[in-house]
Amino acid sequence: MRAHMIILQGDTVKQAMVQQSHTVKAFTSELVALMSDVLRMGGLAEAMIADMATAFGNGDHELARKVIKNDKEIDELEGRLEREIMRLLALRQPVAQDLRGIISALKVSNDLERIGDLAKNVCKRLLVMESEPSQTGKASVERMSRAVRLQLQTVLDAYSTENAEEAIKVWLHDEEIDEHYNSMFREVLTYMMEDPRLISTGAHLLFIAK
């Protein structure tokens, strides 16, 4: 009888171990899928920045409208990510590194959604600008957008590979974009002072640069 009970207990332990293994594998797959969705959002945000810069540089209103429309896809993906994160927190009750990873995904997705909003807002301004910006203004926006895209690409690579050193580099190199902004601010302000007719367009440019 005792031997039979030991066998039953052994079977129960094996079943529990198998169940635990399946749970761990399922949770790991869910975390990988979460990161994949964040990176997909990042790719969409990169594309919106690139299209925004092209639309602005070429005065392409059709492309600007496309950027505005594409922002909805990022919004929907962020909503899906938030629902999945809430589900994981409630059902998996993650701790330590897993918890930090999930919270990071939530914060990163919020920032990426904001990037999409800003690209959309730039394109909205392009559609209502009363006159074409100067070539200098266009070049300044294009320089800034290239720097921003490079920062975003680098930080997404760092996120996907969990490379903290590369992420810190992005953080420290943000001053380059600040310098672009300060330079553009001075240029646009000079144009507005020299020709009052450019005040409206100049104001849009300053908001775009910011």
Short mmCIF file of C-alpha atoms in Angstrom, two decimals:
data_model
loop_
_atom_site.label_atom_id
_atom_site.label_comp_id
_atom_site.label_asym_id
_atom_site.label_seq_id
_atom_site.Cartn_x
_atom_site.Cartn_y
_atom_site.Cartn_z
CA MET A 1 0.00 0.00 0.00
CA ARG A 2 2.79 2.37 0.94
CA ALA A 3 4.63 1.58 -2.29
CA HIS A 4 1.45 2.32 -4.25
CA MET A 5 1.11 5.71 -2.52
CA ILE A 6 4.73 6.54 -3.31
CA ILE A 7 4.12 5.72 -6.98
CA LEU A 8 1.03 7.96 -7.01
CA GLN A 9 2.95 10.78 -5.37
CA GLY A 10 5.72 10.35 -7.92
CA ASP A 11 3.23 10.59 -10.77
CA THR A 12 1.72 13.72 -9.23
CA VAL A 13 5.15 15.35 -8.94
CA LYS A 14 5.94 14.46 -12.57
CA GLN A 15 2.64 15.94 -13.74
CA ALA A 16 3.29 19.11 -11.75
CA MET A 17 6.77 19.40 -13.24
CA VAL A 18 5.42 18.92 -16.76
CA GLN A 19 2.70 21.49 -16.12
CA GLN A 20 5.24 23.96 -14.74
CA SER A 21 7.48 23.43 -17.76
CA HIS A 22 4.58 24.12 -20.12
CA THR A 23 3.67 27.26 -18.16
CA VAL A 24 7.23 28.58 -18.29
CA LYS A 25 7.47 27.92 -22.04
CA ALA A 26 4.12 29.61 -22.65
CA PHE A 27 5.15 32.64 -20.60
CA THR A 28 8.47 32.88 -22.43
CA SER A 29 6.64 32.79 -25.76
CA GLU A 30 4.33 35.55 -24.58
CA LEU A 31 7.27 37.74 -23.58
CA VAL A 32 8.92 37.19 -26.97
CA ALA A 33 5.67 38.10 -28.72
CA LEU A 34 5.42 41.24 -26.58
CA MET A 35 8.89 42.39 -27.58
CA SER A 36 8.12 41.59 -31.20
CA ASP A 37 5.06 43.86 -31.11
CA VAL A 38 7.08 46.67 -29.51
CA LEU A 39 9.70 46.38 -32.26
CA ARG A 40 6.95 46.38 -34.88
CA MET A 41 5.68 49.63 -33.38
CA GLY A 42 9.23 50.95 -33.57
CA GLY A 43 9.45 50.08 -37.25
CA LEU A 44 6.19 51.90 -37.93
CA ALA A 45 7.42 54.95 -36.01
CA GLU A 46 10.67 54.95 -38.02
CA ALA A 47 8.72 54.80 -41.28
CA MET A 48 6.48 57.68 -40.17
CA ILE A 49 9.49 59.85 -39.37
CA ALA A 50 11.06 59.07 -42.76
CA ASP A 51 7.83 59.76 -44.66
CA MET A 52 7.22 62.92 -42.65
CA ALA A 53 10.68 64.25 -43.55
CA THR A 54 10.18 63.38 -47.22
CA ALA A 55 6.73 64.98 -47.30
CA PHE A 56 8.08 68.11 -45.67
CA GLY A 57 11.16 68.35 -47.88
CA ASN A 58 9.18 67.86 -51.10
CA GLY A 59 5.99 69.65 -50.08
CA ASP A 60 4.20 66.36 -50.75
CA HIS A 61 0.71 66.78 -49.30
CA GLU A 62 -0.41 63.34 -50.44
CA LEU A 63 2.39 61.67 -48.50
CA ALA A 64 1.61 63.90 -45.51
CA ARG A 65 -1.98 62.65 -45.54
CA LYS A 66 -0.67 59.08 -45.67
CA VAL A 67 1.42 59.69 -42.54
CA ILE A 68 -1.60 61.13 -40.75
CA LYS A 69 -3.65 58.08 -41.70
CA ASN A 70 -0.91 55.60 -40.69
CA ASP A 71 -0.84 56.94 -37.14
CA LYS A 72 -4.00 54.96 -36.48
CA GLU A 73 -2.08 51.69 -36.93
CA ILE A 74 0.38 52.62 -34.20
CA ASP A 75 -2.48 53.65 -31.90
CA GLU A 76 -4.23 50.33 -32.43
CA LEU A 77 -1.03 48.37 -31.82
CA GLU A 78 -0.39 50.28 -28.60
CA GLY A 79 -3.90 49.47 -27.42
CA ARG A 80 -3.36 45.78 -28.13
CA LEU A 81 -0.04 45.85 -26.28
CA GLU A 82 -1.59 47.48 -23.23
CA ARG A 83 -4.34 44.85 -23.08
CA GLU A 84 -1.80 42.04 -23.40
CA ILE A 85 0.39 43.57 -20.69
CA MET A 86 -2.56 43.88 -18.31
CA ARG A 87 -3.42 40.23 -18.98
CA LEU A 88 0.15 39.10 -18.30
CA LEU A 89 0.35 41.08 -15.08
CA ALA A 90 -2.95 39.64 -13.86
CA LEU A 91 -2.46 35.99 -14.87
CA ARG A 92 1.31 35.44 -14.72
CA GLN A 93 2.13 37.71 -11.77
CA PRO A 94 5.71 38.23 -13.02
CA VAL A 95 8.55 39.23 -10.72
CA ALA A 96 12.13 40.49 -10.98
CA GLN A 97 13.48 40.64 -14.56
CA ASP A 98 10.25 39.47 -16.19
CA LEU A 99 8.30 42.21 -14.43
CA ARG A 100 10.84 44.85 -15.44
CA GLY A 101 10.69 43.64 -19.03
CA ILE A 102 6.90 43.90 -19.16
CA ILE A 103 6.83 47.36 -17.58
CA SER A 104 9.56 48.49 -19.99
CA ALA A 105 7.48 47.28 -22.93
CA LEU A 106 4.57 49.36 -21.65
CA LYS A 107 6.69 52.50 -21.30
CA VAL A 108 8.43 52.03 -24.66
CA SER A 109 5.13 51.49 -26.47
CA ASN A 110 3.77 54.71 -24.95
CA ASP A 111 6.82 56.63 -26.21
CA LEU A 112 6.55 55.10 -29.68
CA GLU A 113 2.88 56.03 -29.85
CA ARG A 114 3.88 59.58 -28.95
CA ILE A 115 6.47 59.61 -31.75
CA GLY A 116 3.72 58.62 -34.18
CA ASP A 117 1.52 61.45 -32.89
CA LEU A 118 4.32 63.98 -33.36
CA ALA A 119 5.05 62.83 -36.92
CA LYS A 120 1.33 63.15 -37.64
CA ASN A 121 1.23 66.65 -36.14
CA VAL A 122 4.16 67.79 -38.29
CA CYS A 123 2.29 66.63 -41.38
CA LYS A 124 -0.86 68.43 -40.25
CA ARG A 125 1.14 71.64 -40.00
CA LEU A 126 2.57 71.07 -43.47
CA LEU A 127 -0.98 70.93 -44.87
CA VAL A 128 -1.95 74.31 -43.38
CA MET A 129 1.28 76.27 -43.88
CA GLU A 130 0.56 79.44 -45.86
CA SER A 131 3.82 79.30 -47.82
CA GLU A 132 6.67 76.94 -48.57
CA PRO A 133 9.53 77.02 -46.05
CA SER A 134 12.92 78.20 -47.28
CA GLN A 135 15.48 75.69 -48.48
CA THR A 136 17.42 76.36 -45.31
CA GLY A 137 14.37 75.55 -43.21
CA LYS A 138 13.78 72.35 -45.16
CA ALA A 139 17.41 71.31 -44.80
CA SER A 140 17.30 71.94 -41.05
CA VAL A 141 14.21 69.77 -40.59
CA GLU A 142 15.73 67.02 -42.72
CA ARG A 143 18.96 67.08 -40.66
CA MET A 144 17.02 66.83 -37.43
CA SER A 145 14.80 64.04 -38.72
CA ARG A 146 17.84 62.00 -39.81
CA ALA A 147 19.38 62.41 -36.36
CA VAL A 148 16.12 61.40 -34.69
CA ARG A 149 15.74 58.35 -36.91
CA LEU A 150 19.29 57.25 -36.14
CA GLN A 151 18.64 57.61 -32.41
CA LEU A 152 15.44 55.62 -32.70
CA GLN A 153 17.06 52.85 -34.77
CA THR A 154 19.92 52.56 -32.29
CA VAL A 155 17.72 52.44 -29.23
CA LEU A 156 15.41 49.85 -30.79
CA ASP A 157 18.44 47.69 -31.58
CA ALA A 158 19.58 48.12 -27.99
CA TYR A 159 16.11 47.17 -26.75
CA SER A 160 15.94 44.04 -28.91
CA THR A 161 19.37 42.84 -27.78
CA GLU A 162 19.01 44.10 -24.19
CA ASN A 163 22.20 46.13 -24.64
CA ALA A 164 22.25 48.71 -21.85
CA GLU A 165 25.52 50.29 -23.02
CA GLU A 166 24.08 51.17 -26.44
CA ALA A 167 20.96 52.58 -24.80
CA ILE A 168 23.08 54.83 -22.61
CA LYS A 169 24.96 56.07 -25.69
CA VAL A 170 21.67 57.17 -27.24
CA TRP A 171 20.78 58.99 -24.06
CA LEU A 172 24.11 60.81 -23.94
CA HIS A 173 24.07 61.74 -27.65
CA ASP A 174 20.73 63.52 -27.42
CA GLU A 175 22.65 66.81 -27.18
CA GLU A 176 23.32 66.57 -30.93
CA ILE A 177 19.61 66.93 -31.67
CA ASP A 178 19.36 69.78 -29.17
CA GLU A 179 22.12 71.57 -31.09
CA HIS A 180 20.23 71.07 -34.37
CA TYR A 181 17.14 72.56 -32.76
CA ASN A 182 18.97 75.59 -31.35
CA SER A 183 20.58 76.26 -34.72
CA MET A 184 17.26 76.02 -36.55
CA PHE A 185 15.57 78.22 -33.94
CA ARG A 186 18.08 81.01 -34.56
CA GLU A 187 17.78 80.67 -38.36
CA VAL A 188 13.99 80.79 -38.40
CA LEU A 189 13.87 83.66 -35.93
CA THR A 190 16.21 85.67 -38.18
CA TYR A 191 13.93 85.09 -41.21
CA MET A 192 10.86 86.16 -39.24
CA MET A 193 12.57 89.39 -38.13
CA GLU A 194 13.77 90.21 -41.66
CA ASP A 195 10.43 89.54 -43.37
CA PRO A 196 7.19 89.77 -41.34
CA ARG A 197 5.39 87.88 -44.13
CA LEU A 198 7.25 84.75 -42.99
CA ILE A 199 6.02 84.93 -39.40
CA SER A 200 3.20 82.40 -39.89
CA THR A 201 5.41 79.89 -41.73
CA GLY A 202 8.23 80.52 -39.27
CA ALA A 203 5.95 79.81 -36.31
CA HIS A 204 4.98 76.47 -37.86
CA LEU A 205 8.66 75.66 -38.42
CA LEU A 206 9.48 76.37 -34.78
CA PHE A 207 6.69 74.06 -33.60
CA ILE A 208 7.85 71.39 -36.05
CA ALA A 209 11.45 71.64 -34.82
CA LYS A 210 10.34 71.37 -31.21
#
